[in-house]
Tab-separated table of C-alpha atoms in Angstrom:
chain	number	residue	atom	x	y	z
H	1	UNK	CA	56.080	102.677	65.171
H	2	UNK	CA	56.809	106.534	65.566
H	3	UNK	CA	55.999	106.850	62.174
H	4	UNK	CA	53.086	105.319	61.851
H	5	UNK	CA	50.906	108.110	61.781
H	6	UNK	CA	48.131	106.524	60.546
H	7	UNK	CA	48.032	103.973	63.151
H	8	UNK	CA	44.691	102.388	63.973
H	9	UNK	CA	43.592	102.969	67.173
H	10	UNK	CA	42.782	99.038	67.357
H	11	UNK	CA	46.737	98.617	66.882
H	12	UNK	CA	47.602	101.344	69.394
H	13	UNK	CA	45.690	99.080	71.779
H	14	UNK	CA	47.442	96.216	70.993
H	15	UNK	CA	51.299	97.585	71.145
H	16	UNK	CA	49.750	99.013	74.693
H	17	UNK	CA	49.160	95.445	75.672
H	18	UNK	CA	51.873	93.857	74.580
H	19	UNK	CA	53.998	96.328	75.699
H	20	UNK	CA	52.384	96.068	79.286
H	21	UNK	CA	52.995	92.275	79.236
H	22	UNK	CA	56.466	93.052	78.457
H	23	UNK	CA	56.940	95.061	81.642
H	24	UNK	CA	54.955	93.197	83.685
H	25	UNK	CA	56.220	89.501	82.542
H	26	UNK	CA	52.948	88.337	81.764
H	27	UNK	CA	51.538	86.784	78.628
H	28	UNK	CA	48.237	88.500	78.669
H	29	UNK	CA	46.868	91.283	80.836
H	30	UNK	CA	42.563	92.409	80.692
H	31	UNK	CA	41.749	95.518	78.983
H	32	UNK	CA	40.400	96.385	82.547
H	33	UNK	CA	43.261	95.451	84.400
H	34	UNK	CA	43.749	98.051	87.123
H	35	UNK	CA	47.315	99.062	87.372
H	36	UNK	CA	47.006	101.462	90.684
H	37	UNK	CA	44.978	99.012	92.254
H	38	UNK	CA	47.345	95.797	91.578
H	39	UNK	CA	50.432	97.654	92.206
H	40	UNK	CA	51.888	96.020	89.680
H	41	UNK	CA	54.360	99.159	87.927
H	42	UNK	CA	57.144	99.854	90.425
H	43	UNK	CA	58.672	102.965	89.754
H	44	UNK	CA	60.951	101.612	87.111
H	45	UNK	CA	58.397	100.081	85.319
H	46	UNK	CA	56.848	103.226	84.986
H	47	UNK	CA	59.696	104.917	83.732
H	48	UNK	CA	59.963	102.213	81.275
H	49	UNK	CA	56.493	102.837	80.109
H	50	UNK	CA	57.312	106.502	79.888
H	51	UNK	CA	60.148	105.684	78.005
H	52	UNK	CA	58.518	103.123	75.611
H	53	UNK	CA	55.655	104.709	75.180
H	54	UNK	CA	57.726	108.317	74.130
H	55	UNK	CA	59.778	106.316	71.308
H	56	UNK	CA	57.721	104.207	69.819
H	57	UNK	CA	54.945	106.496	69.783
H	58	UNK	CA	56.455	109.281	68.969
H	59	UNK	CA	55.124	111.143	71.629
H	60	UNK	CA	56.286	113.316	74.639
H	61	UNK	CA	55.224	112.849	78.162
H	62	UNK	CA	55.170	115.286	80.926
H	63	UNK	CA	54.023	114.998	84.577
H	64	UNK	CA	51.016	116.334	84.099
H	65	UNK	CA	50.229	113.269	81.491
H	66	UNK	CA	50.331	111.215	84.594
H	67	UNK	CA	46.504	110.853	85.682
H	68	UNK	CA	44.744	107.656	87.164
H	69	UNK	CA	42.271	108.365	84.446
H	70	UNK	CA	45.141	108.298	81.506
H	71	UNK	CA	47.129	105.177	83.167
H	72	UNK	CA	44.640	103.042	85.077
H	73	UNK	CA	44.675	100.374	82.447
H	74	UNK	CA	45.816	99.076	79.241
H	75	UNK	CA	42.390	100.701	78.038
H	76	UNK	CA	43.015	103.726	78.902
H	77	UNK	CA	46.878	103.862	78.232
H	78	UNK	CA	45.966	103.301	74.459
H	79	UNK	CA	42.776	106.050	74.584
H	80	UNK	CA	45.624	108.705	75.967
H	81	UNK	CA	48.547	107.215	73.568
H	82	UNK	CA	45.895	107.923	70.787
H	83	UNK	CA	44.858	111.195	72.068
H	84	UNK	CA	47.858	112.546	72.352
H	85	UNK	CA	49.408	111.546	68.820
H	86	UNK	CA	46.313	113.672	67.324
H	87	UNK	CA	47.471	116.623	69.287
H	88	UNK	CA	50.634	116.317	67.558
Z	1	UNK	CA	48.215	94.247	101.823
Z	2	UNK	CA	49.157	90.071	101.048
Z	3	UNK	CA	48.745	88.479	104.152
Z	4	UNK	CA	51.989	87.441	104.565
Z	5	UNK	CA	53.659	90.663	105.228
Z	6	UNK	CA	53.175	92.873	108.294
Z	7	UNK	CA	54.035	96.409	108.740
Z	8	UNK	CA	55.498	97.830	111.345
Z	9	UNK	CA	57.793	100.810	113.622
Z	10	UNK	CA	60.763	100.795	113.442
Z	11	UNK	CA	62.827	100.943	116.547
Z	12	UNK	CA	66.445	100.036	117.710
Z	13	UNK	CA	65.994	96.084	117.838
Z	14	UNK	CA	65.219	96.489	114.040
Z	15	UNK	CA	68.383	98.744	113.449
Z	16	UNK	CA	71.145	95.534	112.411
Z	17	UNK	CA	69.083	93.805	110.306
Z	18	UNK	CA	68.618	97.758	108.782
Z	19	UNK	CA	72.044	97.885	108.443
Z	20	UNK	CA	72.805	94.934	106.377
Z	21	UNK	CA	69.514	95.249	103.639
Z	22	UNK	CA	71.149	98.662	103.526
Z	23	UNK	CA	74.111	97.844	102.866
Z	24	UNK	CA	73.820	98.783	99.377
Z	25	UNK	CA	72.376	101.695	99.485
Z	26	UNK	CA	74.576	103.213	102.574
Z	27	UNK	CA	77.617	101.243	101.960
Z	28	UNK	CA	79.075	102.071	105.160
Z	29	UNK	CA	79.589	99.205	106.749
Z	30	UNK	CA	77.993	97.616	109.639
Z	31	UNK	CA	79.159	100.462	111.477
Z	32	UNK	CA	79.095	102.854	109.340
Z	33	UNK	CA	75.299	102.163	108.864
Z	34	UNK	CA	74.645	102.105	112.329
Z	35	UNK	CA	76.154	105.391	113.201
Z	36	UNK	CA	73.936	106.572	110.023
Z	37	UNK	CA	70.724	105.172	111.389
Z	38	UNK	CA	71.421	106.634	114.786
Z	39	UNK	CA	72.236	110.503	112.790
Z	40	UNK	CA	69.655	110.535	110.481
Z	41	UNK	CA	66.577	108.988	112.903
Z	42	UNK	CA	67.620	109.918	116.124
Z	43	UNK	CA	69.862	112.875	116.764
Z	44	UNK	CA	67.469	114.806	113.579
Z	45	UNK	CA	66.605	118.014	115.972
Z	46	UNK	CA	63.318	117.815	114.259
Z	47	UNK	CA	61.735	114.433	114.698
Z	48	UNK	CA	62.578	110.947	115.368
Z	49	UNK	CA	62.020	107.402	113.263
Z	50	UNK	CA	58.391	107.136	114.619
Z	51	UNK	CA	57.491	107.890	111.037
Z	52	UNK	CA	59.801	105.182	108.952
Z	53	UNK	CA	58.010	101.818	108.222
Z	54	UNK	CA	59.159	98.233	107.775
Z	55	UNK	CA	57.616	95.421	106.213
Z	56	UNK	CA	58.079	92.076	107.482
Z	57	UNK	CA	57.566	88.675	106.722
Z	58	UNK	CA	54.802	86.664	108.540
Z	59	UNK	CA	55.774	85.078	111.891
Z	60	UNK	CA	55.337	81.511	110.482
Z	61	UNK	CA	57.873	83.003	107.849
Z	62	UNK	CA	60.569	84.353	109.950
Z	63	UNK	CA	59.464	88.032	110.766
Z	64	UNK	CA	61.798	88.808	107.821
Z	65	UNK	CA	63.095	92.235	106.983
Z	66	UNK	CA	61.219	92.608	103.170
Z	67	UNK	CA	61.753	96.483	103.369
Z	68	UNK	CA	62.142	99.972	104.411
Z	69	UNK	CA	60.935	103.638	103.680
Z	70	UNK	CA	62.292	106.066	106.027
Z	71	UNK	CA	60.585	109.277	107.212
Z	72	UNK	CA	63.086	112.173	108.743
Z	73	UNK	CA	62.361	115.467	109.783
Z	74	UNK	CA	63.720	119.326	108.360
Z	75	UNK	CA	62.701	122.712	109.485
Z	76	UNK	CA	61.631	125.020	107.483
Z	77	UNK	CA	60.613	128.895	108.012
Z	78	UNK	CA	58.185	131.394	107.006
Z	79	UNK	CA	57.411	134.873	108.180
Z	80	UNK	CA	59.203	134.360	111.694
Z	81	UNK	CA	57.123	130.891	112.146
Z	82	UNK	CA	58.698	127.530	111.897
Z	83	UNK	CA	57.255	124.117	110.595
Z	84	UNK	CA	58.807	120.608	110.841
Z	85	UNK	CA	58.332	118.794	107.552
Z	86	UNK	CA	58.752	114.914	106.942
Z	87	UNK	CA	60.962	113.943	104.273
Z	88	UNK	CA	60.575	110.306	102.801
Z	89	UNK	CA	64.042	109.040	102.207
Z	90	UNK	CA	66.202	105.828	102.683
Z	91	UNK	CA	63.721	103.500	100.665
Z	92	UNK	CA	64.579	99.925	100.362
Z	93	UNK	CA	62.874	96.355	99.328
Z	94	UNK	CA	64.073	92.894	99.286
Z	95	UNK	CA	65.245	92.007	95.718
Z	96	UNK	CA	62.284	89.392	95.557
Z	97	UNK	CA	59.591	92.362	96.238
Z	98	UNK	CA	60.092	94.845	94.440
Z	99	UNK	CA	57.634	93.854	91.635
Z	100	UNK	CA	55.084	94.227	93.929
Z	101	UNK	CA	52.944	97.318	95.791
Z	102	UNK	CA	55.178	96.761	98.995
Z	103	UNK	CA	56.451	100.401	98.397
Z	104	UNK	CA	53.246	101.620	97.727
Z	105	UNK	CA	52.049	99.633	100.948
Z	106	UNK	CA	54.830	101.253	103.127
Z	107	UNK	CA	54.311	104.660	102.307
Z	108	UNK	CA	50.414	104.028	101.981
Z	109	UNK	CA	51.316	103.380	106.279
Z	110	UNK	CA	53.400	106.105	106.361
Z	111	UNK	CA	50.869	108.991	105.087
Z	112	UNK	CA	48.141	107.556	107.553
Z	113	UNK	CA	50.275	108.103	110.670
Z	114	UNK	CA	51.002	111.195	109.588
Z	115	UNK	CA	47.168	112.004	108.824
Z	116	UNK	CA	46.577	110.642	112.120
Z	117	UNK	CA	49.392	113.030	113.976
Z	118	UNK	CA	48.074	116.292	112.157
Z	119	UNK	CA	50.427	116.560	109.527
Z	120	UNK	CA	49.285	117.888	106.387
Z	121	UNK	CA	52.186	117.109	103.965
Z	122	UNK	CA	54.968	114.624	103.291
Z	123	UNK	CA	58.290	115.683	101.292
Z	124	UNK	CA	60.031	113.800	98.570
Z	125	UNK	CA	62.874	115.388	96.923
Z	126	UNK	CA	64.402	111.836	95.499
Z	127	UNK	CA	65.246	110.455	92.226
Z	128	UNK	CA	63.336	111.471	89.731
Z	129	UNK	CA	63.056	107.628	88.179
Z	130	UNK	CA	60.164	107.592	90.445
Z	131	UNK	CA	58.193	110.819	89.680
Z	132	UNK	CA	55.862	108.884	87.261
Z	133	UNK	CA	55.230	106.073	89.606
Z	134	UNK	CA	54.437	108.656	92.325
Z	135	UNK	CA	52.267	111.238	90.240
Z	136	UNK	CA	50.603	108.050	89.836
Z	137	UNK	CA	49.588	107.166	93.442
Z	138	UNK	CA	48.717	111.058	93.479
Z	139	UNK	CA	51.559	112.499	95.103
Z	140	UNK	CA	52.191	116.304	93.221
Z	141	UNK	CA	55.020	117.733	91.113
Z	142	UNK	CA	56.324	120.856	93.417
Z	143	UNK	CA	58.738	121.202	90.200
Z	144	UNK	CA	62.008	120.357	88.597
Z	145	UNK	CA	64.800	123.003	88.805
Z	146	UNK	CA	68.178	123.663	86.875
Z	147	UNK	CA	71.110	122.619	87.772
Z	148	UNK	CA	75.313	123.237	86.729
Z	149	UNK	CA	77.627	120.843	86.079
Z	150	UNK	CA	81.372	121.520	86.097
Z	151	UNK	CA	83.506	118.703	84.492
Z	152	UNK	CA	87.046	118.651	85.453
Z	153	UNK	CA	89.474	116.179	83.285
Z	154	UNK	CA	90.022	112.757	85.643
Z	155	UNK	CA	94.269	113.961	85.730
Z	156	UNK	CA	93.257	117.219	87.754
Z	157	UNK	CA	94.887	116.048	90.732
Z	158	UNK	CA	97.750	118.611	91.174
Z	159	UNK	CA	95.024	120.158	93.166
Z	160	UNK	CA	95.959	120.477	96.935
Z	161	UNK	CA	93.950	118.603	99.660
Z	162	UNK	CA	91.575	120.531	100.729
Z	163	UNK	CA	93.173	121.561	103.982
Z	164	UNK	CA	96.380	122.759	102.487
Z	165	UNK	CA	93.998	125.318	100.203
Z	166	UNK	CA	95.117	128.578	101.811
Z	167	UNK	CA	93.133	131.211	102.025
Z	168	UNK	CA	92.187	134.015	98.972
Z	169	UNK	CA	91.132	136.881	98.806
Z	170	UNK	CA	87.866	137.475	96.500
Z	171	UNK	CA	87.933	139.080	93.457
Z	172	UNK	CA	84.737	140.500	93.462
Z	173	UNK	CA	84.586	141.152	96.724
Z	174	UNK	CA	88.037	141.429	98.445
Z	175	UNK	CA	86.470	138.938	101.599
Z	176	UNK	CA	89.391	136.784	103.049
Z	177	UNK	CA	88.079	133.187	102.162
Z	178	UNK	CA	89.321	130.204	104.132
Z	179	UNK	CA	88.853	126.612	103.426
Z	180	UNK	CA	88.254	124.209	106.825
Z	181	UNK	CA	87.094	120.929	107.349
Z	182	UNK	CA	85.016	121.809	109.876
Z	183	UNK	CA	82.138	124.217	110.346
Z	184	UNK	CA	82.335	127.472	111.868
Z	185	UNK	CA	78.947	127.619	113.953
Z	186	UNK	CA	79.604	131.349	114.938
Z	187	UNK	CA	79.914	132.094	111.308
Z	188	UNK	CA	77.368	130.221	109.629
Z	189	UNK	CA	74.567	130.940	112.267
Z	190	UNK	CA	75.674	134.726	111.942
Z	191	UNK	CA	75.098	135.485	107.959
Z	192	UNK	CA	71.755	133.121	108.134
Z	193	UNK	CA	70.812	135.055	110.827
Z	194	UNK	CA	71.454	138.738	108.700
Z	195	UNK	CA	70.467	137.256	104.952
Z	196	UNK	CA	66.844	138.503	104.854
Z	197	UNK	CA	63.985	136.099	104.208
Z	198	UNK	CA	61.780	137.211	100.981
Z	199	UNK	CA	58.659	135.271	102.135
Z	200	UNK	CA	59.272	132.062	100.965
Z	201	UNK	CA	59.593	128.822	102.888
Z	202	UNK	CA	63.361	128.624	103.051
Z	203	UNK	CA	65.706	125.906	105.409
Z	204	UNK	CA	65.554	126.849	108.919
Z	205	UNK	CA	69.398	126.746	109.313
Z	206	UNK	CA	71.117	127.648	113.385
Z	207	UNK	CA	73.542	125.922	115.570
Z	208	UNK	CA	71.183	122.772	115.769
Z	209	UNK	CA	70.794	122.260	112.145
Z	210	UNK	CA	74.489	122.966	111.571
Z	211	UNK	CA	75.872	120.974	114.139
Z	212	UNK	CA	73.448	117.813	113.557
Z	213	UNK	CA	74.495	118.478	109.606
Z	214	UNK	CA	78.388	118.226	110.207
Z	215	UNK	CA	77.732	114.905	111.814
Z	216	UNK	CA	76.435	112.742	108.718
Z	217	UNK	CA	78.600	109.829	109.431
Z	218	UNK	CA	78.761	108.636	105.706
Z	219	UNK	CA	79.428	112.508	104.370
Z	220	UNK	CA	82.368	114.714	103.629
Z	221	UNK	CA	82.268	118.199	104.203
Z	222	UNK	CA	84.365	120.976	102.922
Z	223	UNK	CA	83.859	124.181	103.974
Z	224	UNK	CA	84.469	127.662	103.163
Z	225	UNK	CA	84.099	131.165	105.005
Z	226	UNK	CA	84.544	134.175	104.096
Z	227	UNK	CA	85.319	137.209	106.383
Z	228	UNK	CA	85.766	141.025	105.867
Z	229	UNK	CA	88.720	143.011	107.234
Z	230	UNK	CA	87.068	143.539	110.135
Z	231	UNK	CA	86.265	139.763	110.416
Z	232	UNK	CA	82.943	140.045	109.902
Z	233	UNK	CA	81.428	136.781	108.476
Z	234	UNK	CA	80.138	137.905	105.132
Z	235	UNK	CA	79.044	134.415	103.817
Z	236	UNK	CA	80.083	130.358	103.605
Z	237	UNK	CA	79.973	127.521	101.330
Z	238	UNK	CA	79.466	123.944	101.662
Z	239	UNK	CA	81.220	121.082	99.418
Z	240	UNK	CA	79.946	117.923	100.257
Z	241	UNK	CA	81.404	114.350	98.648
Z	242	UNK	CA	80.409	110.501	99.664
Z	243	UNK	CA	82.112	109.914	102.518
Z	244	UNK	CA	82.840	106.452	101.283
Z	245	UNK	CA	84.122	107.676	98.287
Z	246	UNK	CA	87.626	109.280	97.813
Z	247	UNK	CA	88.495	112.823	97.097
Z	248	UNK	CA	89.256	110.936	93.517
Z	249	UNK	CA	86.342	108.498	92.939
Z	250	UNK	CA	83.573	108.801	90.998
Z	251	UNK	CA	81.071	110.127	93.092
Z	252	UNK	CA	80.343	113.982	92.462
Z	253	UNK	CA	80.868	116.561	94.064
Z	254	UNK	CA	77.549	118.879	95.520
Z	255	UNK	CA	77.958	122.405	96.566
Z	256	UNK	CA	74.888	122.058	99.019
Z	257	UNK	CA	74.849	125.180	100.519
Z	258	UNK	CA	75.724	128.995	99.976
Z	259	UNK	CA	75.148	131.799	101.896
Z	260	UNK	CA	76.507	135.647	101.419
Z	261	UNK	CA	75.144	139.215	102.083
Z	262	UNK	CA	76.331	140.005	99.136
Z	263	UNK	CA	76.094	138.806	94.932
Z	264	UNK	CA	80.163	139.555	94.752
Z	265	UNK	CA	80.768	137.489	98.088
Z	266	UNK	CA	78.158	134.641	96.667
Z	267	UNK	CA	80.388	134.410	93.442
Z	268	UNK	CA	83.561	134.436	94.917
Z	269	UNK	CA	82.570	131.749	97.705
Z	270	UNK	CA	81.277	129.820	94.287
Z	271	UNK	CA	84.205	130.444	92.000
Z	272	UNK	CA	87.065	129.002	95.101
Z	273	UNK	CA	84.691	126.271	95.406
Z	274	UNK	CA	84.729	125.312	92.188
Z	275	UNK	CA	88.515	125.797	91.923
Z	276	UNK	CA	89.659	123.685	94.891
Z	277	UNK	CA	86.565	121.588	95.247
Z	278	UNK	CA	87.861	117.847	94.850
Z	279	UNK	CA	85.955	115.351	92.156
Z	280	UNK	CA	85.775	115.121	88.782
Z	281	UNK	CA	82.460	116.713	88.531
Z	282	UNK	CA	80.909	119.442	90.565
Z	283	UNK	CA	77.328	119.758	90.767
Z	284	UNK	CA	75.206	122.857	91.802
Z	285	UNK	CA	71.571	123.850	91.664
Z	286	UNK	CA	70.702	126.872	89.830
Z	287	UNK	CA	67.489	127.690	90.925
Z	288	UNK	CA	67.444	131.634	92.806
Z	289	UNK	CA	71.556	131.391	91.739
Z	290	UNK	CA	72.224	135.473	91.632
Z	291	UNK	CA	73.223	136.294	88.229
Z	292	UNK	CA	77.280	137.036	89.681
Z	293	UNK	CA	77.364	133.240	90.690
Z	294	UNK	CA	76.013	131.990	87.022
Z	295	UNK	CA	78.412	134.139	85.348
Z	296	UNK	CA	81.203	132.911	87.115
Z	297	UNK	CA	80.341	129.387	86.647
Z	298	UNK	CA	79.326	130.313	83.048
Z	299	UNK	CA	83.418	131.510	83.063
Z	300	UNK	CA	84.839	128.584	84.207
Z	301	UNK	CA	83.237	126.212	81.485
Z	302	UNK	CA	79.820	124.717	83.375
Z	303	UNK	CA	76.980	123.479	81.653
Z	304	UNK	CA	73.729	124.277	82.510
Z	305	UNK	CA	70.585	121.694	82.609
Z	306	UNK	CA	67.105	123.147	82.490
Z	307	UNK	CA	64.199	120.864	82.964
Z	308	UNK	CA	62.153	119.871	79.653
Z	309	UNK	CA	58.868	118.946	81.542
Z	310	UNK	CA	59.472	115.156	80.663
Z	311	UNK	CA	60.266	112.875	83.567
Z	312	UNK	CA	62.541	110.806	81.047
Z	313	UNK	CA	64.701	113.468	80.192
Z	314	UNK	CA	65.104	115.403	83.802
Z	315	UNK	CA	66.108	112.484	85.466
Z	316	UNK	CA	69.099	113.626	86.659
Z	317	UNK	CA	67.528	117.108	88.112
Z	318	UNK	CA	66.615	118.276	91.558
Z	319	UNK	CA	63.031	118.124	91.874
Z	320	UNK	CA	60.089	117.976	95.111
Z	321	UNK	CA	57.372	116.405	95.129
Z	322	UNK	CA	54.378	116.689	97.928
Z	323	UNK	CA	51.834	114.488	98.731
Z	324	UNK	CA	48.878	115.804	100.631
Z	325	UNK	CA	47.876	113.387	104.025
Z	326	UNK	CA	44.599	114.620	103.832
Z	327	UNK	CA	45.210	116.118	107.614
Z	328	UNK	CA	43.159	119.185	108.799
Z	329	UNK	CA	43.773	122.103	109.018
Z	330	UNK	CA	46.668	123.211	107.167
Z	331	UNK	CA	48.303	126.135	108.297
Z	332	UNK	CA	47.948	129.419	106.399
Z	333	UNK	CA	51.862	129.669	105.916
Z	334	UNK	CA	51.549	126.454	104.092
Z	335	UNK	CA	48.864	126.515	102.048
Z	336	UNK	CA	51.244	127.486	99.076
Z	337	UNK	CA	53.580	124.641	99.280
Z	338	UNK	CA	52.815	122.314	96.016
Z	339	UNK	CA	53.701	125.716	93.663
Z	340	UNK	CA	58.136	126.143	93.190
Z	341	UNK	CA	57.098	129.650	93.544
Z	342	UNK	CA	56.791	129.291	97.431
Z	343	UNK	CA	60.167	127.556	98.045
Z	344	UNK	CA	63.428	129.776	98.575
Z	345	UNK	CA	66.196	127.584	97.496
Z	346	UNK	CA	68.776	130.617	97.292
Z	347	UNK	CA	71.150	129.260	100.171
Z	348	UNK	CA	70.526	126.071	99.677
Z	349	UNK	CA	72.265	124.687	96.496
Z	350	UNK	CA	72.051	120.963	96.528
Z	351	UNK	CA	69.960	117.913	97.361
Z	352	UNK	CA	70.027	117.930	101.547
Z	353	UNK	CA	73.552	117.623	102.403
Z	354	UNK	CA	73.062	113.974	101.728
């Protein structure tokens, strides 16, 4: 995936969900789904999604990547994911 | 909240049924835990457990201990004032809740007592695994700091007990330093006392702090002291190992504090320590280390970790976080606290003499 550079932004969303669903043992998960609000990523969760989101996207995450507006949702997840692979 | 769990104070009916879902985090014992619970929530100088939370089941359900996050107190000083700050610590859930908000719920509890009391900030300076999670619910990255790493190899055991080191004179400094298992008040109160603040928030350490330190029932402490030849105290060390570990288990070691008027006395206290310290590994942070003490460690073969800025790659580095309570007003003195830049970590070397 890391070196898919030219990675639709419809498939980034898609790897984000599935990737979610993963974590969160779930089969399917709304676009809208709020993640702060359900509680559903315990801290290792999140680490996981750091984690899986840094190698198979080929990106790097810092602390300051971690805003309600960049990981509220699946939605938004992918929008960030996709934002950040055009900064390079 | 689900409306099957309740949250509630914690108080000294709860404190077996503490004991035994900590268990695996403590590993004391029954005992062992007890004595723990008693140290760290209610001989702490600074506050008592009227901070930690517990979830429990419903009634119908048992009242069932789900889990625990637990609040204690340090002092800290600034400019001649002093300010109590609550630390979260001692977290723990049930294995069946912990994919679910029940954290989130307990320290959601925690931060509105706190709001409610006045107090404008609560202290995290655990794992790292959670920094994500917790930048998440809007808690704030104080920073992630450096830290050394001395590896010994595992058949390093000719090394004496720590109570048959004798004492050595420094090289840098020529200070008589003597190993002890126990703390020398006198001493340690003394250099604290002389070290000059710089006007950052730094550990308010006396006899109080000391003495409730030296008690942690699940610690071991080794300490060092170092004198002049007129038997001044010039400066001390702390070694600190799991005190349900052995001098040759796994566990590292943490130099967790290090005081000294001088750089030369500083890097001698460090060098000893790293001698004659038992464990396989010795761990130390670097942040404010004087550039003596980094050369000396540099000497005897320690690597040092810098943080990256990724939470996946500084997980095993000291780091704060803060989380604002939203209380008002904050003092002055304190209005600095979510920058590294406000912090003084230069006698203090290693993650709260755990």
């Amino acid at each position: 995936m890391k070196d898919g550079l030219a990675l639709t932004e419809s498939a980034v969303r898609d790897h984000v969900h599935t990737l979610l669903c993963d974590l969160l043992l779930r089969d399917s998960l709304p676009a809208d789904h709020d993640l702060r609000e359900s509680g559903a990523l315990n801290s290792v969760m999140f680490l996981e999604l750091f984690v899986r989101l840094e190698t198979e996207f080929g990106i790097q995450l810092t602390g300051a990547d971690v805003t309600q507006d960049n990981f509220r949702t699946a939605e938004s997840i992918a929008r960030f994911v996709c934002a950040k692979r055009a900064d390079g | 909240m689900g409306a099957e769990l309740t949250l509630t104070d914690c108080t000294p009916a709860d404190h077996a049924e503490i004991c035994a879902l900590q268990e695996g985090l403590w590993a004391g014992g029954p005992a062992g835990n007890q004595a723990y619970l008693e140290w760290k929530y209610h001989a702490n100088p600074y506050l008592d457990e009227r901070y930690t939370v517990l979830a429990r089941s419903a009634p119908a359900d048992g009242s069932q201990l789900l889990g625990m996050v637990g609040v204690f107190g340090s002092s800290w000083e600034r400019n001649g004032r002093r300010f109590t700050l609550p630390c979260l610590t001692d977290t723990i859930i049930t294995s069946e809740h912990r994919n679910s908000p029940l954290f989130h719920e307990m320290v959601d509890e925690v931060l509105a007592r706190l709001r409610r009391d006045g107090i404008p900030w609560l202290l995290d300076f655990g794992d790292q695994g959670t920094v994500p999670a917790m930048l998440f619910r809007g808690w704030r990255q104080v920073g992630v700091w450096g830290q050394s790493v001395l590896t010994r190899p595992a058949d390093a055991w000719h090394r004496k007990p720590w109570d048959e080191v004798p004492a050595t004179r420094g090289a840098r400094s020529g200070a008589l330093l003597t190993p002890s298992r126990t703390p020398d008040l006198d001493a340690m109160t003394e250099v604290v006392r002389d070290v000059p603040a710089d006007g950052r928030l730094r550990v308010a350490r006396d006899r109080a702090y000391f003495h409730w330190r030296a008690a942690h029932p699940l610690a071991t402490y080794y300490y060092l002291v170092a004198r002049s030849e007129t038997g001044r105290a010039e400066g001390y060390l702390v070694g600190h190992r799991s005190g349900v570990d052995t001098d040759q288990g796994p566990t590292p070691t943490t130099v967790v504090e290090c005081e000294a008027r001088t750089p030369e006395i500083h890097a001698d206290l460090i060098r000893l320590a790293h001698e004659a310290l038992p464990g396989t590994r010795v761990l130390m942070w670097t942040r404010d280390l004087t550039e003596a003490a980094a050369a000396v460690l540099a000497d005897m073969g320690a690597a040092f970790i810098e943080p990256t800025g990724r939470p996946t790659q500084d997980r095993p580095l000291p780091s704060l976080l803060i989380r604002d309570t939203g209380a008002r007003p904050v003092s002055a003195a304190l209005a600095d606290v979510d920058g590294l830049d406000a912090w003084d970590f230069r006698g203090v070397s290693g993650r709260g003499w755990r």
